[in-house]
Amino acid sequence: MQQLPAPTALAALLPPVVFDLAGRFVQAGHEISLVGGPVRDLFLGRVSPDLDFTTSADPGQTLAAVAGWADATWEVGRAFGTIALRKGDHTIEVTTYRADAYDQDSRKPAVAFGSSLRDDLFRRDFTMNAMALRLPALELVDPFGGFEDLRDGVLRTPGLPATSFSDDPLRMMRAARFASQLGVDVAGDVRSAMGDMADRIRIISAERVRDELVKLVCGADPRSGIDLLVDSGLADRVLPEVSALRLEVDEHHRHKDVYQHSLQVLEQAATLETGPDGEVPGPDFVLRFAALLHDVGKPATRRFEPSGSVTFRHHDAIGAKLVKKRMRALRFDNDTIKAVARLVELHMRFYGYGDAGWSDSAVRRYVTDAGPLLQRLHRLTRSDVTTRNKRKADRLAFAYDDLERRIDELAEREEMDSMRPDLDGEAIMAILGLAPGPIVGRAYRFLLELRLDRGPLGAEAAEAELRRWWAEQPESRAKDTP
């Protein structure tokens, strides 16, 4: 992107609905412009799935302009000047020119409608998002040099960064997210302001922080975004476990830089994601976040041994607990929390396989414990090898190749993807004459352990083992007592 595209080139990228909408507003005597992210994306050669417009019309005038044309309208954001509408497959937001004033103790602006497109652009987060295309002529309105900044790959604010971040602290998270998504450099004054204003992120809801973090982790260059969070001090407030990975390494007790190792594992895991039809379609947040956090238990478990070595015993289990706690604080859903924590808990399970090998029983347990996360666990474990020792790296890769081969062989023979006992709960109750309850669950777990240890038994052998187990249970003896 060296020069400004011609209006005809931009028009060819935009769907006709943009000009249909513009015609209705112009006919009614109102200004209307495509604004923000959709304009930025056009200059990057892509059409944003969201179409955002700004207008001189107030919300009532907007509704009048689209009456009879829009398939549906929503007024949820009317108090903030926004009317949402649907036309065909397109979801559109039209917002009245704004001139917000912020409360220092709240992210919510005191809404004041404006009369100037320039003033509306000045209140936006970054210059590359403070551009508008005045419709229908597609005239670029760029008072703060957003096109040049986008072309040069630099993230700047329209006004003073400290003022912008004080007004809306979430913009600091967005700066890190854009560094990841767009591969842009963050201007020095923006970085400095992020460091100075980092503590104001505490007034932002956990849900909003979480959403920006997910977008950052799923970006094209998550390492740069995480680095910016850590260097600015934002990570100390929103993801302190990652900041804590920067362990001091003294001259007597050498070990790899855990923080840099974690970022490398994140990068390597992202390269192992698949296309949309693959086993782990990218970008996969669960895999990437587990890769970033897999060693967060190390700071709490670091021990200096008399021999001069450093150990991190049980950092996988401790790390899983820390992951759950942090993700709950960030208001992640339970399924995502469980998945990321489980991968962190299991990421060390493989080590030792190459030295001693595993029985079929151990392989079955590995697969069963991973469950639906197995393909992600494969990728996390492979990504966790960052050693520069080629012989060691080759040995670990060979061992994991062998483990995957054995998993595939057992899966062919034993249907490991649906590992279950040879008898289900209904059969257990029928054989033992039991009603539903805890005893049935214990019996089921007993048969599952047998299945893991010995492979498929068949219904007849499983029934014999079940009856033998039942005869040893106190409930069985109590049942036989007169």
JSON list of N, CA, C and O in Angstrom, two decimals, residues 234-276:
[
{"chain": "A", "resi": 234, "resn": "LEU", "atom": "N", "xyz": [0.55, -3.39, 31.61]},
{"chain": "A", "resi": 234, "resn": "LEU", "atom": "CA", "xyz": [-0.85, -3.79, 31.56]},
{"chain": "A", "resi": 234, "resn": "LEU", "atom": "C", "xyz": [-1.03, -5.24, 31.98]},
{"chain": "A", "resi": 234, "resn": "LEU", "atom": "O", "xyz": [-2.00, -5.60, 32.64]},
{"chain": "A", "resi": 235, "resn": "ALA", "atom": "N", "xyz": [-0.09, -6.09, 31.59]},
{"chain": "A", "resi": 235, "resn": "ALA", "atom": "CA", "xyz": [-0.20, -7.51, 31.96]},
{"chain": "A", "resi": 235, "resn": "ALA", "atom": "C", "xyz": [-0.16, -7.69, 33.47]},
{"chain": "A", "resi": 235, "resn": "ALA", "atom": "O", "xyz": [-0.78, -8.63, 34.00]},
{"chain": "A", "resi": 236, "resn": "ASP", "atom": "N", "xyz": [0.53, -6.81, 34.19]},
{"chain": "A", "resi": 236, "resn": "ASP", "atom": "CA", "xyz": [0.54, -6.90, 35.66]},
{"chain": "A", "resi": 236, "resn": "ASP", "atom": "C", "xyz": [-0.87, -6.78, 36.22]},
{"chain": "A", "resi": 236, "resn": "ASP", "atom": "O", "xyz": [-1.17, -7.32, 37.28]},
{"chain": "A", "resi": 237, "resn": "ARG", "atom": "N", "xyz": [-1.74, -6.06, 35.49]},
{"chain": "A", "resi": 237, "resn": "ARG", "atom": "CA", "xyz": [-3.11, -5.85, 35.96]},
{"chain": "A", "resi": 237, "resn": "ARG", "atom": "C", "xyz": [-4.10, -6.87, 35.41]},
{"chain": "A", "resi": 237, "resn": "ARG", "atom": "O", "xyz": [-5.06, -7.22, 36.09]},
{"chain": "A", "resi": 238, "resn": "VAL", "atom": "N", "xyz": [-3.89, -7.35, 34.18]},
{"chain": "A", "resi": 238, "resn": "VAL", "atom": "CA", "xyz": [-4.89, -8.21, 33.57]},
{"chain": "A", "resi": 238, "resn": "VAL", "atom": "C", "xyz": [-4.43, -9.65, 33.39]},
{"chain": "A", "resi": 238, "resn": "VAL", "atom": "O", "xyz": [-5.25, -10.56, 33.28]},
{"chain": "A", "resi": 239, "resn": "LEU", "atom": "N", "xyz": [-3.11, -9.88, 33.35]},
{"chain": "A", "resi": 239, "resn": "LEU", "atom": "CA", "xyz": [-2.59, -11.23, 33.15]},
{"chain": "A", "resi": 239, "resn": "LEU", "atom": "C", "xyz": [-1.24, -11.36, 33.88]},
{"chain": "A", "resi": 239, "resn": "LEU", "atom": "O", "xyz": [-0.21, -11.64, 33.27]},
{"chain": "A", "resi": 240, "resn": "PRO", "atom": "N", "xyz": [-1.25, -11.17, 35.21]},
{"chain": "A", "resi": 240, "resn": "PRO", "atom": "CA", "xyz": [0.01, -11.09, 35.94]},
{"chain": "A", "resi": 240, "resn": "PRO", "atom": "C", "xyz": [0.82, -12.38, 35.91]},
{"chain": "A", "resi": 240, "resn": "PRO", "atom": "O", "xyz": [2.03, -12.35, 36.09]},
{"chain": "A", "resi": 241, "resn": "GLU", "atom": "N", "xyz": [0.17, -13.51, 35.67]},
{"chain": "A", "resi": 241, "resn": "GLU", "atom": "CA", "xyz": [0.91, -14.78, 35.60]},
{"chain": "A", "resi": 241, "resn": "GLU", "atom": "C", "xyz": [1.90, -14.78, 34.45]},
{"chain": "A", "resi": 241, "resn": "GLU", "atom": "O", "xyz": [2.94, -15.45, 34.52]},
{"chain": "A", "resi": 242, "resn": "VAL", "atom": "N", "xyz": [1.60, -14.05, 33.39]},
{"chain": "A", "resi": 242, "resn": "VAL", "atom": "CA", "xyz": [2.52, -13.98, 32.25]},
{"chain": "A", "resi": 242, "resn": "VAL", "atom": "C", "xyz": [3.69, -13.07, 32.58]},
{"chain": "A", "resi": 242, "resn": "VAL", "atom": "O", "xyz": [4.85, -13.40, 32.29]},
{"chain": "A", "resi": 243, "resn": "SER", "atom": "N", "xyz": [3.42, -11.94, 33.21]},
{"chain": "A", "resi": 243, "resn": "SER", "atom": "CA", "xyz": [4.52, -11.05, 33.64]},
{"chain": "A", "resi": 243, "resn": "SER", "atom": "C", "xyz": [5.47, -11.79, 34.57]},
{"chain": "A", "resi": 243, "resn": "SER", "atom": "O", "xyz": [6.69, -11.61, 34.51]},
{"chain": "A", "resi": 244, "resn": "ALA", "atom": "N", "xyz": [4.91, -12.65, 35.43]},
{"chain": "A", "resi": 244, "resn": "ALA", "atom": "CA", "xyz": [5.72, -13.35, 36.43]},
{"chain": "A", "resi": 244, "resn": "ALA", "atom": "C", "xyz": [6.66, -14.37, 35.79]},
{"chain": "A", "resi": 244, "resn": "ALA", "atom": "O", "xyz": [7.59, -14.85, 36.46]},
{"chain": "A", "resi": 245, "resn": "LEU", "atom": "N", "xyz": [6.45, -14.69, 34.52]},
{"chain": "A", "resi": 245, "resn": "LEU", "atom": "CA", "xyz": [7.32, -15.65, 33.86]},
{"chain": "A", "resi": 245, "resn": "LEU", "atom": "C", "xyz": [8.72, -15.09, 33.61]},
{"chain": "A", "resi": 245, "resn": "LEU", "atom": "O", "xyz": [9.65, -15.85, 33.30]},
{"chain": "A", "resi": 246, "resn": "ARG", "atom": "N", "xyz": [8.87, -13.79, 33.72]},
{"chain": "A", "resi": 246, "resn": "ARG", "atom": "CA", "xyz": [10.19, -13.19, 33.51]},
{"chain": "A", "resi": 246, "resn": "ARG", "atom": "C", "xyz": [11.05, -13.40, 34.75]},
{"chain": "A", "resi": 246, "resn": "ARG", "atom": "O", "xyz": [11.34, -12.47, 35.50]},
{"chain": "A", "resi": 247, "resn": "LEU", "atom": "N", "xyz": [11.44, -14.62, 34.97]},
{"chain": "A", "resi": 247, "resn": "LEU", "atom": "CA", "xyz": [12.22, -15.00, 36.15]},
{"chain": "A", "resi": 247, "resn": "LEU", "atom": "C", "xyz": [13.66, -14.51, 36.00]},
{"chain": "A", "resi": 247, "resn": "LEU", "atom": "O", "xyz": [14.24, -14.53, 34.91]},
{"chain": "A", "resi": 248, "resn": "GLU", "atom": "N", "xyz": [14.23, -14.09, 37.11]},
{"chain": "A", "resi": 248, "resn": "GLU", "atom": "CA", "xyz": [15.65, -13.74, 37.09]},
{"chain": "A", "resi": 248, "resn": "GLU", "atom": "C", "xyz": [16.48, -15.00, 36.94]},
{"chain": "A", "resi": 248, "resn": "GLU", "atom": "O", "xyz": [16.19, -16.04, 37.52]},
{"chain": "A", "resi": 249, "resn": "VAL", "atom": "N", "xyz": [17.52, -14.90, 36.13]},
{"chain": "A", "resi": 249, "resn": "VAL", "atom": "CA", "xyz": [18.43, -16.03, 35.94]},
{"chain": "A", "resi": 249, "resn": "VAL", "atom": "C", "xyz": [19.80, -15.60, 36.44]},
{"chain": "A", "resi": 249, "resn": "VAL", "atom": "O", "xyz": [20.45, -14.75, 35.85]},
{"chain": "A", "resi": 250, "resn": "ASP", "atom": "N", "xyz": [20.22, -16.19, 37.57]},
{"chain": "A", "resi": 250, "resn": "ASP", "atom": "CA", "xyz": [21.51, -15.75, 38.10]},
{"chain": "A", "resi": 250, "resn": "ASP", "atom": "C", "xyz": [22.64, -16.59, 37.50]},
{"chain": "A", "resi": 250, "resn": "ASP", "atom": "O", "xyz": [22.43, -17.59, 36.84]},
{"chain": "A", "resi": 251, "resn": "GLU", "atom": "N", "xyz": [23.86, -16.16, 37.72]},
{"chain": "A", "resi": 251, "resn": "GLU", "atom": "CA", "xyz": [25.01, -16.78, 37.06]},
{"chain": "A", "resi": 251, "resn": "GLU", "atom": "C", "xyz": [25.30, -18.17, 37.59]},
{"chain": "A", "resi": 251, "resn": "GLU", "atom": "O", "xyz": [26.00, -18.94, 36.94]},
{"chain": "A", "resi": 252, "resn": "HIS", "atom": "N", "xyz": [24.77, -18.52, 38.75]},
{"chain": "A", "resi": 252, "resn": "HIS", "atom": "CA", "xyz": [25.06, -19.84, 39.32]},
{"chain": "A", "resi": 252, "resn": "HIS", "atom": "C", "xyz": [23.98, -20.86, 38.99]},
{"chain": "A", "resi": 252, "resn": "HIS", "atom": "O", "xyz": [24.23, -22.06, 38.99]},
{"chain": "A", "resi": 253, "resn": "HIS", "atom": "N", "xyz": [22.75, -20.40, 38.75]},
{"chain": "A", "resi": 253, "resn": "HIS", "atom": "CA", "xyz": [21.64, -21.32, 38.49]},
{"chain": "A", "resi": 253, "resn": "HIS", "atom": "C", "xyz": [21.03, -20.96, 37.13]},
{"chain": "A", "resi": 253, "resn": "HIS", "atom": "O", "xyz": [20.12, -20.14, 37.05]},
{"chain": "A", "resi": 254, "resn": "ARG", "atom": "N", "xyz": [21.53, -21.56, 36.10]},
{"chain": "A", "resi": 254, "resn": "ARG", "atom": "CA", "xyz": [21.10, -21.21, 34.75]},
{"chain": "A", "resi": 254, "resn": "ARG", "atom": "C", "xyz": [19.93, -22.10, 34.32]},
{"chain": "A", "resi": 254, "resn": "ARG", "atom": "O", "xyz": [19.93, -23.30, 34.51]},
{"chain": "A", "resi": 255, "resn": "HIS", "atom": "N", "xyz": [18.95, -21.45, 33.73]},
{"chain": "A", "resi": 255, "resn": "HIS", "atom": "CA", "xyz": [17.86, -22.17, 33.09]},
{"chain": "A", "resi": 255, "resn": "HIS", "atom": "C", "xyz": [17.31, -21.27, 32.00]},
{"chain": "A", "resi": 255, "resn": "HIS", "atom": "O", "xyz": [17.60, -20.06, 31.97]},
{"chain": "A", "resi": 256, "resn": "LYS", "atom": "N", "xyz": [16.56, -21.82, 31.09]},
{"chain": "A", "resi": 256, "resn": "LYS", "atom": "CA", "xyz": [16.08, -21.03, 29.97]},
{"chain": "A", "resi": 256, "resn": "LYS", "atom": "C", "xyz": [15.13, -19.93, 30.44]},
{"chain": "A", "resi": 256, "resn": "LYS", "atom": "O", "xyz": [14.49, -20.04, 31.48]},
{"chain": "A", "resi": 257, "resn": "ASP", "atom": "N", "xyz": [15.07, -18.86, 29.67]},
{"chain": "A", "resi": 257, "resn": "ASP", "atom": "CA", "xyz": [14.17, -17.75, 29.96]},
{"chain": "A", "resi": 257, "resn": "ASP", "atom": "C", "xyz": [12.74, -18.23, 29.77]},
{"chain": "A", "resi": 257, "resn": "ASP", "atom": "O", "xyz": [12.30, -18.48, 28.64]},
{"chain": "A", "resi": 258, "resn": "VAL", "atom": "N", "xyz": [12.01, -18.37, 30.86]},
{"chain": "A", "resi": 258, "resn": "VAL", "atom": "CA", "xyz": [10.68, -18.98, 30.81]},
{"chain": "A", "resi": 258, "resn": "VAL", "atom": "C", "xyz": [9.72, -18.12, 30.01]},
{"chain": "A", "resi": 258, "resn": "VAL", "atom": "O", "xyz": [8.87, -18.62, 29.26]},
{"chain": "A", "resi": 259, "resn": "TYR", "atom": "N", "xyz": [9.84, -16.81, 30.13]},
{"chain": "A", "resi": 259, "resn": "TYR", "atom": "CA", "xyz": [8.95, -15.90, 29.40]},
{"chain": "A", "resi": 259, "resn": "TYR", "atom": "C", "xyz": [9.17, -16.02, 27.89]},
{"chain": "A", "resi": 259, "resn": "TYR", "atom": "O", "xyz": [8.21, -16.23, 27.12]},
{"chain": "A", "resi": 260, "resn": "GLN", "atom": "N", "xyz": [10.41, -15.91, 27.46]},
{"chain": "A", "resi": 260, "resn": "GLN", "atom": "CA", "xyz": [10.69, -16.01, 26.03]},
{"chain": "A", "resi": 260, "resn": "GLN", "atom": "C", "xyz": [10.36, -17.41, 25.51]},
{"chain": "A", "resi": 260, "resn": "GLN", "atom": "O", "xyz": [9.87, -17.56, 24.38]},
{"chain": "A", "resi": 261, "resn": "HIS", "atom": "N", "xyz": [10.62, -18.42, 26.33]},
{"chain": "A", "resi": 261, "resn": "HIS", "atom": "CA", "xyz": [10.25, -19.79, 25.94]},
{"chain": "A", "resi": 261, "resn": "HIS", "atom": "C", "xyz": [8.74, -19.89, 25.71]},
{"chain": "A", "resi": 261, "resn": "HIS", "atom": "O", "xyz": [8.28, -20.48, 24.72]},
{"chain": "A", "resi": 262, "resn": "SER", "atom": "N", "xyz": [7.95, -19.29, 26.59]},
{"chain": "A", "resi": 262, "resn": "SER", "atom": "CA", "xyz": [6.49, -19.37, 26.48]},
{"chain": "A", "resi": 262, "resn": "SER", "atom": "C", "xyz": [6.00, -18.67, 25.21]},
{"chain": "A", "resi": 262, "resn": "SER", "atom": "O", "xyz": [5.08, -19.16, 24.54]},
{"chain": "A", "resi": 263, "resn": "LEU", "atom": "N", "xyz": [6.61, -17.53, 24.87]},
{"chain": "A", "resi": 263, "resn": "LEU", "atom": "CA", "xyz": [6.22, -16.85, 23.64]},
{"chain": "A", "resi": 263, "resn": "LEU", "atom": "C", "xyz": [6.61, -17.68, 22.42]},
{"chain": "A", "resi": 263, "resn": "LEU", "atom": "O", "xyz": [5.86, -17.72, 21.43]},
{"chain": "A", "resi": 264, "resn": "GLN", "atom": "N", "xyz": [7.73, -18.35, 22.49]},
{"chain": "A", "resi": 264, "resn": "GLN", "atom": "CA", "xyz": [8.14, -19.20, 21.37]},
{"chain": "A", "resi": 264, "resn": "GLN", "atom": "C", "xyz": [7.20, -20.39, 21.22]},
{"chain": "A", "resi": 264, "resn": "GLN", "atom": "O", "xyz": [6.84, -20.78, 20.10]},
{"chain": "A", "resi": 265, "resn": "VAL", "atom": "N", "xyz": [6.78, -20.96, 22.33]},
{"chain": "A", "resi": 265, "resn": "VAL", "atom": "CA", "xyz": [5.83, -22.07, 22.27]},
{"chain": "A", "resi": 265, "resn": "VAL", "atom": "C", "xyz": [4.50, -21.60, 21.67]},
{"chain": "A", "resi": 265, "resn": "VAL", "atom": "O", "xyz": [3.89, -22.30, 20.85]},
{"chain": "A", "resi": 266, "resn": "LEU", "atom": "N", "xyz": [4.07, -20.40, 22.05]},
{"chain": "A", "resi": 266, "resn": "LEU", "atom": "CA", "xyz": [2.85, -19.82, 21.46]},
{"chain": "A", "resi": 266, "resn": "LEU", "atom": "C", "xyz": [3.00, -19.70, 19.95]},
{"chain": "A", "resi": 266, "resn": "LEU", "atom": "O", "xyz": [2.09, -20.10, 19.19]},
{"chain": "A", "resi": 267, "resn": "GLU", "atom": "N", "xyz": [4.10, -19.16, 19.50]},
{"chain": "A", "resi": 267, "resn": "GLU", "atom": "CA", "xyz": [4.32, -19.01, 18.06]},
{"chain": "A", "resi": 267, "resn": "GLU", "atom": "C", "xyz": [4.35, -20.36, 17.35]},
{"chain": "A", "resi": 267, "resn": "GLU", "atom": "O", "xyz": [3.76, -20.53, 16.28]},
{"chain": "A", "resi": 268, "resn": "GLN", "atom": "N", "xyz": [5.03, -21.32, 17.95]},
{"chain": "A", "resi": 268, "resn": "GLN", "atom": "CA", "xyz": [5.15, -22.64, 17.32]},
{"chain": "A", "resi": 268, "resn": "GLN", "atom": "C", "xyz": [3.81, -23.36, 17.29]},
{"chain": "A", "resi": 268, "resn": "GLN", "atom": "O", "xyz": [3.48, -24.05, 16.31]},
{"chain": "A", "resi": 269, "resn": "ALA", "atom": "N", "xyz": [3.01, -23.20, 18.34]},
{"chain": "A", "resi": 269, "resn": "ALA", "atom": "CA", "xyz": [1.69, -23.83, 18.36]},
{"chain": "A", "resi": 269, "resn": "ALA", "atom": "C", "xyz": [0.81, -23.27, 17.26]},
{"chain": "A", "resi": 269, "resn": "ALA", "atom": "O", "xyz": [0.07, -24.01, 16.59]},
{"chain": "A", "resi": 270, "resn": "ALA", "atom": "N", "xyz": [0.90, -21.96, 17.03]},
{"chain": "A", "resi": 270, "resn": "ALA", "atom": "CA", "xyz": [0.09, -21.34, 15.98]},
{"chain": "A", "resi": 270, "resn": "ALA", "atom": "C", "xyz": [0.44, -21.89, 14.61]},
{"chain": "A", "resi": 270, "resn": "ALA", "atom": "O", "xyz": [-0.44, -22.05, 13.74]},
{"chain": "A", "resi": 271, "resn": "THR", "atom": "N", "xyz": [1.71, -22.25, 14.40]},
{"chain": "A", "resi": 271, "resn": "THR", "atom": "CA", "xyz": [2.10, -22.78, 13.08]},
{"chain": "A", "resi": 271, "resn": "THR", "atom": "C", "xyz": [1.57, -24.19, 12.87]},
{"chain": "A", "resi": 271, "resn": "THR", "atom": "O", "xyz": [1.54, -24.67, 11.73]},
{"chain": "A", "resi": 272, "resn": "LEU", "atom": "N", "xyz": [1.17, -24.87, 13.94]},
{"chain": "A", "resi": 272, "resn": "LEU", "atom": "CA", "xyz": [0.67, -26.25, 13.82]},
{"chain": "A", "resi": 272, "resn": "LEU", "atom": "C", "xyz": [-0.84, -26.31, 13.70]},
{"chain": "A", "resi": 272, "resn": "LEU", "atom": "O", "xyz": [-1.41, -27.41, 13.60]},
{"chain": "A", "resi": 273, "resn": "GLU", "atom": "N", "xyz": [-1.51, -25.16, 13.72]},
{"chain": "A", "resi": 273, "resn": "GLU", "atom": "CA", "xyz": [-2.95, -25.15, 13.48]},
{"chain": "A", "resi": 273, "resn": "GLU", "atom": "C", "xyz": [-3.23, -25.56, 12.04]},
{"chain": "A", "resi": 273, "resn": "GLU", "atom": "O", "xyz": [-2.37, -25.47, 11.17]},
{"chain": "A", "resi": 274, "resn": "THR", "atom": "N", "xyz": [-4.45, -26.01, 11.82]},
{"chain": "A", "resi": 274, "resn": "THR", "atom": "CA", "xyz": [-4.80, -26.50, 10.49]},
{"chain": "A", "resi": 274, "resn": "THR", "atom": "C", "xyz": [-5.77, -25.53, 9.81]},
{"chain": "A", "resi": 274, "resn": "THR", "atom": "O", "xyz": [-6.22, -24.55, 10.39]},
{"chain": "A", "resi": 275, "resn": "GLY", "atom": "N", "xyz": [-6.11, -25.86, 8.57]},
{"chain": "A", "resi": 275, "resn": "GLY", "atom": "CA", "xyz": [-7.14, -25.13, 7.85]},
{"chain": "A", "resi": 275, "resn": "GLY", "atom": "C", "xyz": [-8.51, -25.46, 8.42]},
{"chain": "A", "resi": 275, "resn": "GLY", "atom": "O", "xyz": [-8.65, -26.28, 9.33]},
{"chain": "A", "resi": 276, "resn": "PRO", "atom": "N", "xyz": [-9.55, -24.85, 7.86]},
{"chain": "A", "resi": 276, "resn": "PRO", "atom": "CA", "xyz": [-10.90, -25.02, 8.42]},
{"chain": "A", "resi": 276, "resn": "PRO", "atom": "C", "xyz": [-11.40, -26.45, 8.45]},
{"chain": "A", "resi": 276, "resn": "PRO", "atom": "O", "xyz": [-12.26, -26.78, 9.27]}
]
